[in-house]
């Protein structure tokens, strides 16, 4: 067995010995972790196996998780797991498990309230079948140096709109992957649109979303306090806007207006995401300085990046932080793409005011230990490396702040009103006498769309 996988299995054994408290999404885990028998430090991120009601990966063997809506289109993996009621079975979950042996996995679905805590509903109240789904669709990776199995699962059909957590567990009941799913119904009319920031310099750096909710077709009791909305940028949860209250209630028109003057509904526009292409291990793709197919795993050194905080806006097409898996040599990214040890480089004349991480869909939009960069003062260079599947990637550099704070991407990426981003609005309501928060409205809109 290659040394890499021997170490990974030791990591997994060591991590099972720990039980630490959960930490908020978007903050690094800094609990003390053990070392393996070989003296290597176990990844701290994977030390806690407690189920978290968020997008999370619980094992270092699990890689390349994707949760999307299967549309049959070429870029379907970019579609977030958000579907209208009656189409939840279109949501697909895929992931790889490193190793030479297949594993037995089963999935279940958990109904959650608007705050992503488990509801008190029984399974039969939101499902029409037994809440245990054995994953039988799996295939072995072919043609690569790093052995793995690729697993795929379709989400079950649900009977209620709202928040759901899809959880994959090992044979021992230990969580392996969890992903958030959204099922909505359009009971209200959502009017979400790009707005104009009223301010000084902020109008060049922020993107404001104006919105209102019309409820003429449904009887909402006490909508001012009972309707909850969540505003997201690029379908992320780590920097979403919560607890937004209506500023005007138009009873005659049965409409809620949300108009703010303190940037409560505004996000930093940031910059278009950085990118690199490792679809080939025989030739350096865009954003890659060099590749070496000889080691196990193959290696790729990315071009040194620099801070963009003082640069003018640069327009180009990106994937809003997402990634897609593919092999230039063999095609199908599901089972033909190999794994590559990718080294990131970031030039910086001085250390940032906090730990620096790579951030994006490749990290579940979390500050993972394996994506933390180390600073070399002599070279004035941040470096770090991670094992990634062949494909095309978007990412940014982020600075960790206080515990629970949103990662600071502006420090290295800058922020511009002209940047292209996607936004969506979630509208929740719990009818009187019921025990479930329904997702009664949903709308997505592009900001500076290029299409």
GROMACS .gro file of C-alpha atoms in nm:
model
  451
    1UNK     CA    1   0.000   0.000   0.000
    2UNK     CA    2   0.140   0.349  -0.087
    3UNK     CA    3   0.265   0.547   0.217
    4UNK     CA    4   0.002   0.816   0.158
    5UNK     CA    5  -0.291   0.578   0.218
    6UNK     CA    6  -0.121   0.410   0.513
    7UNK     CA    7  -0.096   0.754   0.674
    8UNK     CA    8  -0.455   0.842   0.586
    9UNK     CA    9  -0.584   0.526   0.755
   10UNK     CA   10  -0.379   0.605   1.061
   11UNK     CA   11  -0.528   0.958   1.053
   12UNK     CA   12  -0.878   0.811   1.054
   13UNK     CA   13  -0.803   0.579   1.346
   14UNK     CA   14  -0.649   0.860   1.549
   15UNK     CA   15  -0.937   1.097   1.479
   16UNK     CA   16  -1.190   0.845   1.613
   17UNK     CA   17  -1.022   0.873   1.955
   18UNK     CA   18  -1.126   1.237   1.988
   19UNK     CA   19  -1.456   1.399   2.079
   20UNK     CA   20  -1.450   1.777   2.068
   21UNK     CA   21  -1.723   2.040   2.070
   22UNK     CA   22  -1.877   2.168   1.749
   23UNK     CA   23  -1.762   2.507   1.621
   24UNK     CA   24  -1.950   2.755   1.403
   25UNK     CA   25  -1.939   2.721   1.027
   26UNK     CA   26  -1.663   2.925   0.870
   27UNK     CA   27  -1.420   2.912   1.163
   28UNK     CA   28  -1.106   2.701   1.188
   29UNK     CA   29  -1.099   2.408   1.427
   30UNK     CA   30  -0.810   2.447   1.666
   31UNK     CA   31  -0.857   2.163   1.914
   32UNK     CA   32  -0.552   1.959   2.012
   33UNK     CA   33  -0.519   1.654   1.788
   34UNK     CA   34  -0.313   1.339   1.840
   35UNK     CA   35  -0.029   1.209   1.630
   36UNK     CA   36  -0.023   0.884   1.441
   37UNK     CA   37   0.217   0.602   1.523
   38UNK     CA   38   0.443   0.741   1.251
   39UNK     CA   39   0.466   1.075   1.431
   40UNK     CA   40   0.243   1.257   1.180
   41UNK     CA   41  -0.021   1.498   1.305
   42UNK     CA   42  -0.379   1.394   1.242
   43UNK     CA   43  -0.597   1.652   1.057
   44UNK     CA   44  -0.776   1.853   1.325
   45UNK     CA   45  -1.077   1.925   1.103
   46UNK     CA   46  -1.174   1.557   1.097
   47UNK     CA   47  -1.123   1.490   1.468
   48UNK     CA   48  -1.485   1.553   1.567
   49UNK     CA   49  -1.738   1.298   1.438
   50UNK     CA   50  -2.039   1.472   1.590
   51UNK     CA   51  -2.313   1.525   1.332
   52UNK     CA   52  -2.331   1.888   1.224
   53UNK     CA   53  -2.640   2.034   1.061
   54UNK     CA   54  -2.442   2.191   0.778
   55UNK     CA   55  -2.234   2.094   0.476
   56UNK     CA   56  -1.957   1.890   0.631
   57UNK     CA   57  -1.710   1.610   0.554
   58UNK     CA   58  -1.620   1.390   0.850
   59UNK     CA   59  -1.338   1.172   0.716
   60UNK     CA   60  -1.007   1.258   0.544
   61UNK     CA   61  -1.069   0.964   0.311
   62UNK     CA   62  -1.381   1.133   0.168
   63UNK     CA   63  -1.305   1.371  -0.118
   64UNK     CA   64  -1.462   1.563  -0.405
   65UNK     CA   65  -1.814   1.593  -0.264
   66UNK     CA   66  -2.072   1.742  -0.500
   67UNK     CA   67  -2.441   1.802  -0.430
   68UNK     CA   68  -2.641   1.944  -0.719
   69UNK     CA   69  -2.964   1.924  -0.919
   70UNK     CA   70  -2.941   1.677  -1.205
   71UNK     CA   71  -3.065   1.860  -1.515
   72UNK     CA   72  -2.890   1.665  -1.790
   73UNK     CA   73  -2.705   1.980  -1.896
   74UNK     CA   74  -2.322   2.000  -1.923
   75UNK     CA   75  -2.286   2.231  -1.623
   76UNK     CA   76  -2.545   2.067  -1.399
   77UNK     CA   77  -2.292   2.035  -1.114
   78UNK     CA   78  -2.312   2.414  -1.075
   79UNK     CA   79  -2.683   2.394  -0.987
   80UNK     CA   80  -2.723   2.422  -0.605
   81UNK     CA   81  -2.940   2.163  -0.424
   82UNK     CA   82  -3.251   2.382  -0.433
   83UNK     CA   83  -3.568   2.239  -0.594
   84UNK     CA   84  -3.943   2.302  -0.598
   85UNK     CA   85  -4.161   2.064  -0.399
   86UNK     CA   86  -4.214   1.744  -0.596
   87UNK     CA   87  -3.866   1.744  -0.751
   88UNK     CA   88  -3.644   1.659  -0.455
   89UNK     CA   89  -3.540   1.332  -0.619
   90UNK     CA   90  -3.353   1.536  -0.881
   91UNK     CA   91  -3.093   1.628  -0.616
   92UNK     CA   92  -2.781   1.416  -0.658
   93UNK     CA   93  -2.499   1.360  -0.410
   94UNK     CA   94  -2.160   1.230  -0.533
   95UNK     CA   95  -1.835   1.171  -0.348
   96UNK     CA   96  -1.514   0.968  -0.357
   97UNK     CA   97  -1.367   0.751  -0.083
   98UNK     CA   98  -0.992   0.695  -0.105
   99UNK     CA   99  -0.871   0.339  -0.070
  100UNK     CA  100  -0.860   0.003  -0.243
  101UNK     CA  101  -1.173  -0.145  -0.079
  102UNK     CA  102  -1.534  -0.041  -0.127
  103UNK     CA  103  -1.734   0.048   0.182
  104UNK     CA  104  -2.098   0.001   0.279
  105UNK     CA  105  -2.278   0.333   0.319
  106UNK     CA  106  -2.638   0.424   0.393
  107UNK     CA  107  -2.807   0.763   0.388
  108UNK     CA  108  -3.091   0.923   0.580
  109UNK     CA  109  -3.263   1.258   0.563
  110UNK     CA  110  -3.332   1.490   0.857
  111UNK     CA  111  -3.598   1.759   0.851
  112UNK     CA  112  -3.472   2.088   1.002
  113UNK     CA  113  -3.626   2.416   1.105
  114UNK     CA  114  -3.535   2.755   0.959
  115UNK     CA  115  -3.233   2.775   1.192
  116UNK     CA  116  -3.098   2.438   1.077
  117UNK     CA  117  -3.181   2.253   1.395
  118UNK     CA  118  -3.359   1.916   1.379
  119UNK     CA  119  -3.738   1.952   1.388
  120UNK     CA  120  -3.969   1.736   1.597
  121UNK     CA  121  -4.147   1.588   1.294
  122UNK     CA  122  -4.153   1.211   1.260
  123UNK     CA  123  -4.013   1.054   0.943
  124UNK     CA  124  -4.360   0.965   0.815
  125UNK     CA  125  -4.465   1.329   0.827
  126UNK     CA  126  -4.215   1.428   0.557
  127UNK     CA  127  -4.130   1.095   0.390
  128UNK     CA  128  -4.334   0.822   0.224
  129UNK     CA  129  -4.071   0.549   0.273
  130UNK     CA  130  -3.838   0.411   0.535
  131UNK     CA  131  -3.571   0.665   0.621
  132UNK     CA  132  -3.270   0.454   0.530
  133UNK     CA  133  -3.124   0.446   0.181
  134UNK     CA  134  -2.845   0.203   0.099
  135UNK     CA  135  -2.598   0.345  -0.155
  136UNK     CA  136  -2.567   0.081  -0.425
  137UNK     CA  137  -2.440   0.304  -0.707
  138UNK     CA  138  -2.062   0.300  -0.674
  139UNK     CA  139  -1.771   0.243  -0.911
  140UNK     CA  140  -1.398   0.204  -0.880
  141UNK     CA  141  -1.162   0.474  -1.006
  142UNK     CA  142  -0.985   0.361  -1.322
  143UNK     CA  143  -0.647   0.453  -1.467
  144UNK     CA  144  -0.510   0.669  -1.186
  145UNK     CA  145  -0.232   0.620  -0.934
  146UNK     CA  146  -0.450   0.702  -0.635
  147UNK     CA  147  -0.713   0.431  -0.574
  148UNK     CA  148  -1.067   0.539  -0.483
  149UNK     CA  149  -1.433   0.447  -0.516
  150UNK     CA  150  -1.691   0.689  -0.652
  151UNK     CA  151  -2.039   0.688  -0.489
  152UNK     CA  152  -2.364   0.840  -0.611
  153UNK     CA  153  -2.704   0.883  -0.448
  154UNK     CA  154  -3.033   1.045  -0.546
  155UNK     CA  155  -3.215   1.224  -0.265
  156UNK     CA  156  -3.551   1.076  -0.162
  157UNK     CA  157  -3.884   1.242  -0.235
  158UNK     CA  158  -4.023   1.457   0.047
  159UNK     CA  159  -4.376   1.572   0.124
  160UNK     CA  160  -4.308   1.913   0.280
  161UNK     CA  161  -4.111   2.218   0.174
  162UNK     CA  162  -3.831   2.335   0.398
  163UNK     CA  163  -3.476   2.255   0.508
  164UNK     CA  164  -3.336   1.904   0.493
  165UNK     CA  165  -3.002   1.753   0.586
  166UNK     CA  166  -2.890   1.454   0.379
  167UNK     CA  167  -2.651   1.242   0.588
  168UNK     CA  168  -2.434   0.954   0.467
  169UNK     CA  169  -2.319   0.713   0.738
  170UNK     CA  170  -2.075   0.424   0.752
  171UNK     CA  171  -2.175   0.074   0.858
  172UNK     CA  172  -2.103   0.170   1.220
  173UNK     CA  173  -2.339   0.470   1.207
  174UNK     CA  174  -2.056   0.727   1.197
  175UNK     CA  175  -2.141   1.026   0.973
  176UNK     CA  176  -1.932   1.048   0.657
  177UNK     CA  177  -2.088   1.338   0.464
  178UNK     CA  178  -2.374   1.579   0.534
  179UNK     CA  179  -2.528   1.821   0.287
  180UNK     CA  180  -2.803   2.083   0.313
  181UNK     CA  181  -3.098   2.054   0.074
  182UNK     CA  182  -3.371   2.314   0.010
  183UNK     CA  183  -3.721   2.226  -0.110
  184UNK     CA  184  -3.949   2.523  -0.175
  185UNK     CA  185  -4.301   2.609  -0.287
  186UNK     CA  186  -4.401   2.946  -0.428
  187UNK     CA  187  -4.686   3.045  -0.197
  188UNK     CA  188  -4.568   3.407  -0.192
  189UNK     CA  189  -4.436   3.638  -0.461
  190UNK     CA  190  -4.069   3.716  -0.412
  191UNK     CA  191  -3.928   4.025  -0.585
  192UNK     CA  192  -3.549   4.014  -0.560
  193UNK     CA  193  -3.340   4.248  -0.774
  194UNK     CA  194  -3.000   4.421  -0.777
  195UNK     CA  195  -3.016   4.759  -0.608
  196UNK     CA  196  -2.805   5.073  -0.584
  197UNK     CA  197  -2.594   5.131  -0.275
  198UNK     CA  198  -2.666   5.467  -0.115
  199UNK     CA  199  -2.332   5.575   0.026
  200UNK     CA  200  -1.990   5.713  -0.049
  201UNK     CA  201  -1.708   5.472  -0.132
  202UNK     CA  202  -1.940   5.178  -0.059
  203UNK     CA  203  -2.114   5.221  -0.393
  204UNK     CA  204  -1.790   5.107  -0.562
  205UNK     CA  205  -1.730   4.806  -0.337
  206UNK     CA  206  -2.067   4.667  -0.226
  207UNK     CA  207  -2.354   4.494  -0.405
  208UNK     CA  208  -2.700   4.562  -0.268
  209UNK     CA  209  -3.004   4.338  -0.314
  210UNK     CA  210  -3.348   4.498  -0.282
  211UNK     CA  211  -3.647   4.274  -0.223
  212UNK     CA  212  -4.010   4.256  -0.121
  213UNK     CA  213  -4.258   3.977  -0.050
  214UNK     CA  214  -4.619   3.978  -0.171
  215UNK     CA  215  -4.861   3.749   0.013
  216UNK     CA  216  -5.194   3.829  -0.151
  217UNK     CA  217  -5.252   3.463  -0.236
  218UNK     CA  218  -5.191   3.320   0.111
  219UNK     CA  219  -5.312   3.407   0.459
  220UNK     CA  220  -5.006   3.483   0.673
  221UNK     CA  221  -5.071   3.539   1.043
  222UNK     CA  222  -4.846   3.809   1.190
  223UNK     CA  223  -4.608   3.813   0.890
  224UNK     CA  224  -4.383   4.084   1.037
  225UNK     CA  225  -4.252   3.854   1.308
  226UNK     CA  226  -4.330   3.510   1.167
  227UNK     CA  227  -4.180   3.542   0.818
  228UNK     CA  228  -3.805   3.472   0.815
  229UNK     CA  229  -3.577   3.545   0.524
  230UNK     CA  230  -3.219   3.445   0.439
  231UNK     CA  231  -3.015   3.621   0.170
  232UNK     CA  232  -2.718   3.433   0.019
  233UNK     CA  233  -2.431   3.515  -0.214
  234UNK     CA  234  -2.323   3.244  -0.460
  235UNK     CA  235  -2.534   2.991  -0.265
  236UNK     CA  236  -2.297   3.010   0.033
  237UNK     CA  237  -2.403   2.966   0.393
  238UNK     CA  238  -2.094   3.101   0.568
  239UNK     CA  239  -2.162   3.468   0.482
  240UNK     CA  240  -2.543   3.457   0.445
  241UNK     CA  241  -2.759   3.741   0.583
  242UNK     CA  242  -3.000   3.635   0.859
  243UNK     CA  243  -3.257   3.810   1.081
  244UNK     CA  244  -3.360   4.062   0.817
  245UNK     CA  245  -3.685   4.224   0.928
  246UNK     CA  246  -3.931   4.409   0.701
  247UNK     CA  247  -3.900   4.784   0.719
  248UNK     CA  248  -4.249   4.854   0.577
  249UNK     CA  249  -4.572   4.656   0.595
  250UNK     CA  250  -4.833   4.747   0.333
  251UNK     CA  251  -5.147   4.581   0.469
  252UNK     CA  252  -5.371   4.703   0.188
  253UNK     CA  253  -5.141   4.552  -0.074
  254UNK     CA  254  -5.049   4.254   0.149
  255UNK     CA  255  -4.684   4.315   0.091
  256UNK     CA  256  -4.365   4.329   0.299
  257UNK     CA  257  -4.091   4.571   0.196
  258UNK     CA  258  -3.726   4.536   0.295
  259UNK     CA  259  -3.545   4.868   0.247
  260UNK     CA  260  -3.231   4.928   0.449
  261UNK     CA  261  -2.988   5.215   0.494
  262UNK     CA  262  -2.711   5.044   0.694
  263UNK     CA  263  -2.599   4.797   0.425
  264UNK     CA  264  -2.786   4.511   0.596
  265UNK     CA  265  -2.879   4.380   0.250
  266UNK     CA  266  -2.538   4.440   0.088
  267UNK     CA  267  -2.238   4.214   0.032
  268UNK     CA  268  -1.879   4.288  -0.069
  269UNK     CA  269  -1.871   4.229  -0.444
  270UNK     CA  270  -1.518   4.085  -0.413
  271UNK     CA  271  -1.339   3.997  -0.740
  272UNK     CA  272  -1.390   3.723  -0.993
  273UNK     CA  273  -1.253   3.403  -0.843
  274UNK     CA  274  -0.899   3.284  -0.902
  275UNK     CA  275  -0.875   2.964  -1.102
  276UNK     CA  276  -0.649   2.680  -1.210
  277UNK     CA  277  -0.680   2.384  -1.445
  278UNK     CA  278  -0.535   2.046  -1.345
  279UNK     CA  279  -0.734   1.837  -1.592
  280UNK     CA  280  -0.403   1.710  -1.730
  281UNK     CA  281  -0.104   1.570  -1.540
  282UNK     CA  282   0.106   1.563  -1.858
  283UNK     CA  283   0.099   1.936  -1.933
  284UNK     CA  284   0.054   2.246  -1.719
  285UNK     CA  285  -0.291   2.399  -1.753
  286UNK     CA  286  -0.393   2.758  -1.699
  287UNK     CA  287  -0.285   2.886  -1.358
  288UNK     CA  288  -0.035   2.601  -1.318
  289UNK     CA  289   0.341   2.655  -1.314
  290UNK     CA  290   0.446   2.290  -1.345
  291UNK     CA  291   0.318   1.935  -1.310
  292UNK     CA  292   0.502   1.613  -1.235
  293UNK     CA  293   0.321   1.285  -1.311
  294UNK     CA  294   0.595   1.063  -1.164
  295UNK     CA  295   0.527   1.080  -0.785
  296UNK     CA  296   0.234   0.907  -0.616
  297UNK     CA  297   0.022   1.110  -0.613
  298UNK     CA  298   0.120   1.333  -0.906
  299UNK     CA  299   0.208   1.690  -0.812
  300UNK     CA  300   0.111   2.033  -0.947
  301UNK     CA  301   0.269   2.365  -0.851
  302UNK     CA  302   0.039   2.662  -0.910
  303UNK     CA  303   0.163   2.997  -1.034
  304UNK     CA  304   0.250   3.241  -0.754
  305UNK     CA  305  -0.048   3.469  -0.689
  306UNK     CA  306  -0.044   3.823  -0.552
  307UNK     CA  307  -0.287   4.038  -0.357
  308UNK     CA  308  -0.558   4.208  -0.563
  309UNK     CA  309  -0.675   4.443  -0.289
  310UNK     CA  310  -0.538   4.755  -0.464
  311UNK     CA  311  -0.591   4.645  -0.823
  312UNK     CA  312  -0.861   4.767  -1.058
  313UNK     CA  313  -1.146   4.533  -1.145
  314UNK     CA  314  -1.056   4.264  -1.401
  315UNK     CA  315  -1.348   4.110  -1.588
  316UNK     CA  316  -1.341   3.747  -1.693
  317UNK     CA  317  -1.572   3.446  -1.678
  318UNK     CA  318  -1.555   3.241  -1.358
  319UNK     CA  319  -1.764   2.971  -1.189
  320UNK     CA  320  -1.845   3.167  -0.871
  321UNK     CA  321  -1.617   2.956  -0.654
  322UNK     CA  322  -1.725   2.616  -0.789
  323UNK     CA  323  -1.529   2.333  -0.953
  324UNK     CA  324  -1.581   2.054  -1.202
  325UNK     CA  325  -1.392   1.724  -1.229
  326UNK     CA  326  -1.250   1.598  -1.559
  327UNK     CA  327  -0.946   1.423  -1.705
  328UNK     CA  328  -0.794   1.553  -2.029
  329UNK     CA  329  -0.635   1.215  -2.091
  330UNK     CA  330  -0.931   0.986  -2.015
  331UNK     CA  331  -1.244   1.201  -2.013
  332UNK     CA  332  -1.499   1.101  -1.748
  333UNK     CA  333  -1.415   1.289  -1.430
  334UNK     CA  334  -1.625   1.063  -1.207
  335UNK     CA  335  -1.395   0.760  -1.224
  336UNK     CA  336  -1.116   0.848  -1.470
  337UNK     CA  337  -0.978   1.160  -1.301
  338UNK     CA  338  -0.675   1.099  -1.077
  339UNK     CA  339  -0.579   1.280  -0.758
  340UNK     CA  340  -0.304   1.543  -0.756
  341UNK     CA  341  -0.106   1.701  -0.472
  342UNK     CA  342  -0.158   2.072  -0.551
  343UNK     CA  343   0.068   2.342  -0.403
  344UNK     CA  344  -0.074   2.695  -0.366
  345UNK     CA  345   0.150   3.002  -0.362
  346UNK     CA  346   0.067   3.357  -0.253
  347UNK     CA  347   0.321   3.639  -0.248
  348UNK     CA  348   0.291   3.878   0.047
  349UNK     CA  349   0.540   4.139   0.164
  350UNK     CA  350   0.426   4.087   0.522
  351UNK     CA  351   0.206   3.840   0.714
  352UNK     CA  352  -0.170   3.896   0.712
  353UNK     CA  353  -0.346   3.993   1.038
  354UNK     CA  354  -0.460   3.634   1.083
  355UNK     CA  355  -0.421   3.279   0.949
  356UNK     CA  356  -0.459   3.256   0.570
  357UNK     CA  357  -0.665   2.985   0.401
  358UNK     CA  358  -0.770   2.876   0.055
  359UNK     CA  359  -1.150   2.909   0.034
  360UNK     CA  360  -1.416   2.792  -0.210
  361UNK     CA  361  -1.636   2.496  -0.297
  362UNK     CA  362  -1.319   2.285  -0.279
  363UNK     CA  363  -1.316   2.353   0.100
  364UNK     CA  364  -1.696   2.339   0.154
  365UNK     CA  365  -1.666   2.718   0.209
  366UNK     CA  366  -1.496   2.643   0.540
  367UNK     CA  367  -1.152   2.714   0.681
  368UNK     CA  368  -1.009   2.364   0.674
  369UNK     CA  369  -0.675   2.283   0.834
  370UNK     CA  370  -0.539   2.118   0.520
  371UNK     CA  371  -0.600   2.441   0.323
  372UNK     CA  372  -0.420   2.666   0.569
  373UNK     CA  373  -0.111   2.836   0.422
  374UNK     CA  374   0.223   2.879   0.597
  375UNK     CA  375   0.421   3.202   0.566
  376UNK     CA  376   0.793   3.205   0.481
  377UNK     CA  377   0.924   3.544   0.588
  378UNK     CA  378   1.252   3.504   0.399
  379UNK     CA  379   1.074   3.431   0.070
  380UNK     CA  380   0.776   3.657   0.153
  381UNK     CA  381   0.555   3.375   0.037
  382UNK     CA  382   0.253   3.182   0.166
  383UNK     CA  383   0.248   2.816   0.059
  384UNK     CA  384   0.033   2.513   0.128
  385UNK     CA  385  -0.073   2.199  -0.049
  386UNK     CA  386  -0.383   1.977  -0.066
  387UNK     CA  387  -0.491   1.659  -0.242
  388UNK     CA  388  -0.740   1.746  -0.518
  389UNK     CA  389  -0.911   1.555  -0.796
  390UNK     CA  390  -0.828   1.649  -1.154
  391UNK     CA  391  -1.049   1.926  -1.281
  392UNK     CA  392  -1.105   2.300  -1.313
  393UNK     CA  393  -1.119   2.495  -0.986
  394UNK     CA  394  -1.220   2.837  -0.859
  395UNK     CA  395  -1.092   2.965  -0.524
  396UNK     CA  396  -1.001   3.271  -0.320
  397UNK     CA  397  -0.765   3.352  -0.034
  398UNK     CA  398  -0.926   3.435   0.301
  399UNK     CA  399  -0.800   3.558   0.637
  400UNK     CA  400  -0.951   3.404   0.949
  401UNK     CA  401  -1.088   3.650   1.200
  402UNK     CA  402  -1.242   3.613   1.542
  403UNK     CA  403  -1.420   3.292   1.630
  404UNK     CA  404  -1.750   3.277   1.441
  405UNK     CA  405  -1.666   3.574   1.215
  406UNK     CA  406  -1.707   3.559   0.838
  407UNK     CA  407  -1.369   3.491   0.667
  408UNK     CA  408  -1.212   3.811   0.533
  409UNK     CA  409  -1.171   3.767   0.156
  410UNK     CA  410  -1.140   4.139   0.088
  411UNK     CA  411  -0.790   4.154   0.239
  412UNK     CA  412  -0.631   3.967  -0.055
  413UNK     CA  413  -0.908   3.972  -0.318
  414UNK     CA  414  -1.029   4.331  -0.306
  415UNK     CA  415  -1.392   4.413  -0.371
  416UNK     CA  416  -1.573   4.571  -0.666
  417UNK     CA  417  -1.931   4.657  -0.749
  418UNK     CA  418  -1.876   4.532  -1.106
  419UNK     CA  419  -1.809   4.168  -1.009
  420UNK     CA  420  -2.049   3.904  -1.137
  421UNK     CA  421  -2.221   3.710  -0.856
  422UNK     CA  422  -2.534   3.505  -0.793
  423UNK     CA  423  -2.779   3.582  -0.511
  424UNK     CA  424  -3.085   3.403  -0.381
  425UNK     CA  425  -3.352   3.474  -0.121
  426UNK     CA  426  -3.517   3.211   0.102
  427UNK     CA  427  -3.855   3.287   0.265
  428UNK     CA  428  -3.968   3.073   0.561
  429UNK     CA  429  -4.299   3.064   0.748
  430UNK     CA  430  -4.447   2.837   1.015
  431UNK     CA  431  -4.828   2.830   1.001
  432UNK     CA  432  -5.001   2.855   1.341
  433UNK     CA  433  -5.053   2.521   1.511
  434UNK     CA  434  -4.793   2.341   1.299
  435UNK     CA  435  -4.444   2.214   1.384
  436UNK     CA  436  -4.258   2.278   1.058
  437UNK     CA  437  -4.094   2.584   0.903
  438UNK     CA  438  -4.202   2.581   0.540
  439UNK     CA  439  -3.994   2.736   0.262
  440UNK     CA  440  -4.280   2.929   0.103
  441UNK     CA  441  -4.080   3.142  -0.142
  442UNK     CA  442  -3.755   3.133  -0.334
  443UNK     CA  443  -3.589   3.340  -0.603
  444UNK     CA  444  -3.236   3.358  -0.748
  445UNK     CA  445  -3.098   3.652  -0.944
  446UNK     CA  446  -2.772   3.736  -1.113
  447UNK     CA  447  -2.575   4.052  -1.034
  448UNK     CA  448  -2.384   4.188  -1.337
  449UNK     CA  449  -2.480   3.877  -1.532
  450UNK     CA  450  -2.275   3.827  -1.850
  451UNK     CA  451  -2.546   3.637  -2.035
   0.00000   0.00000   0.00000
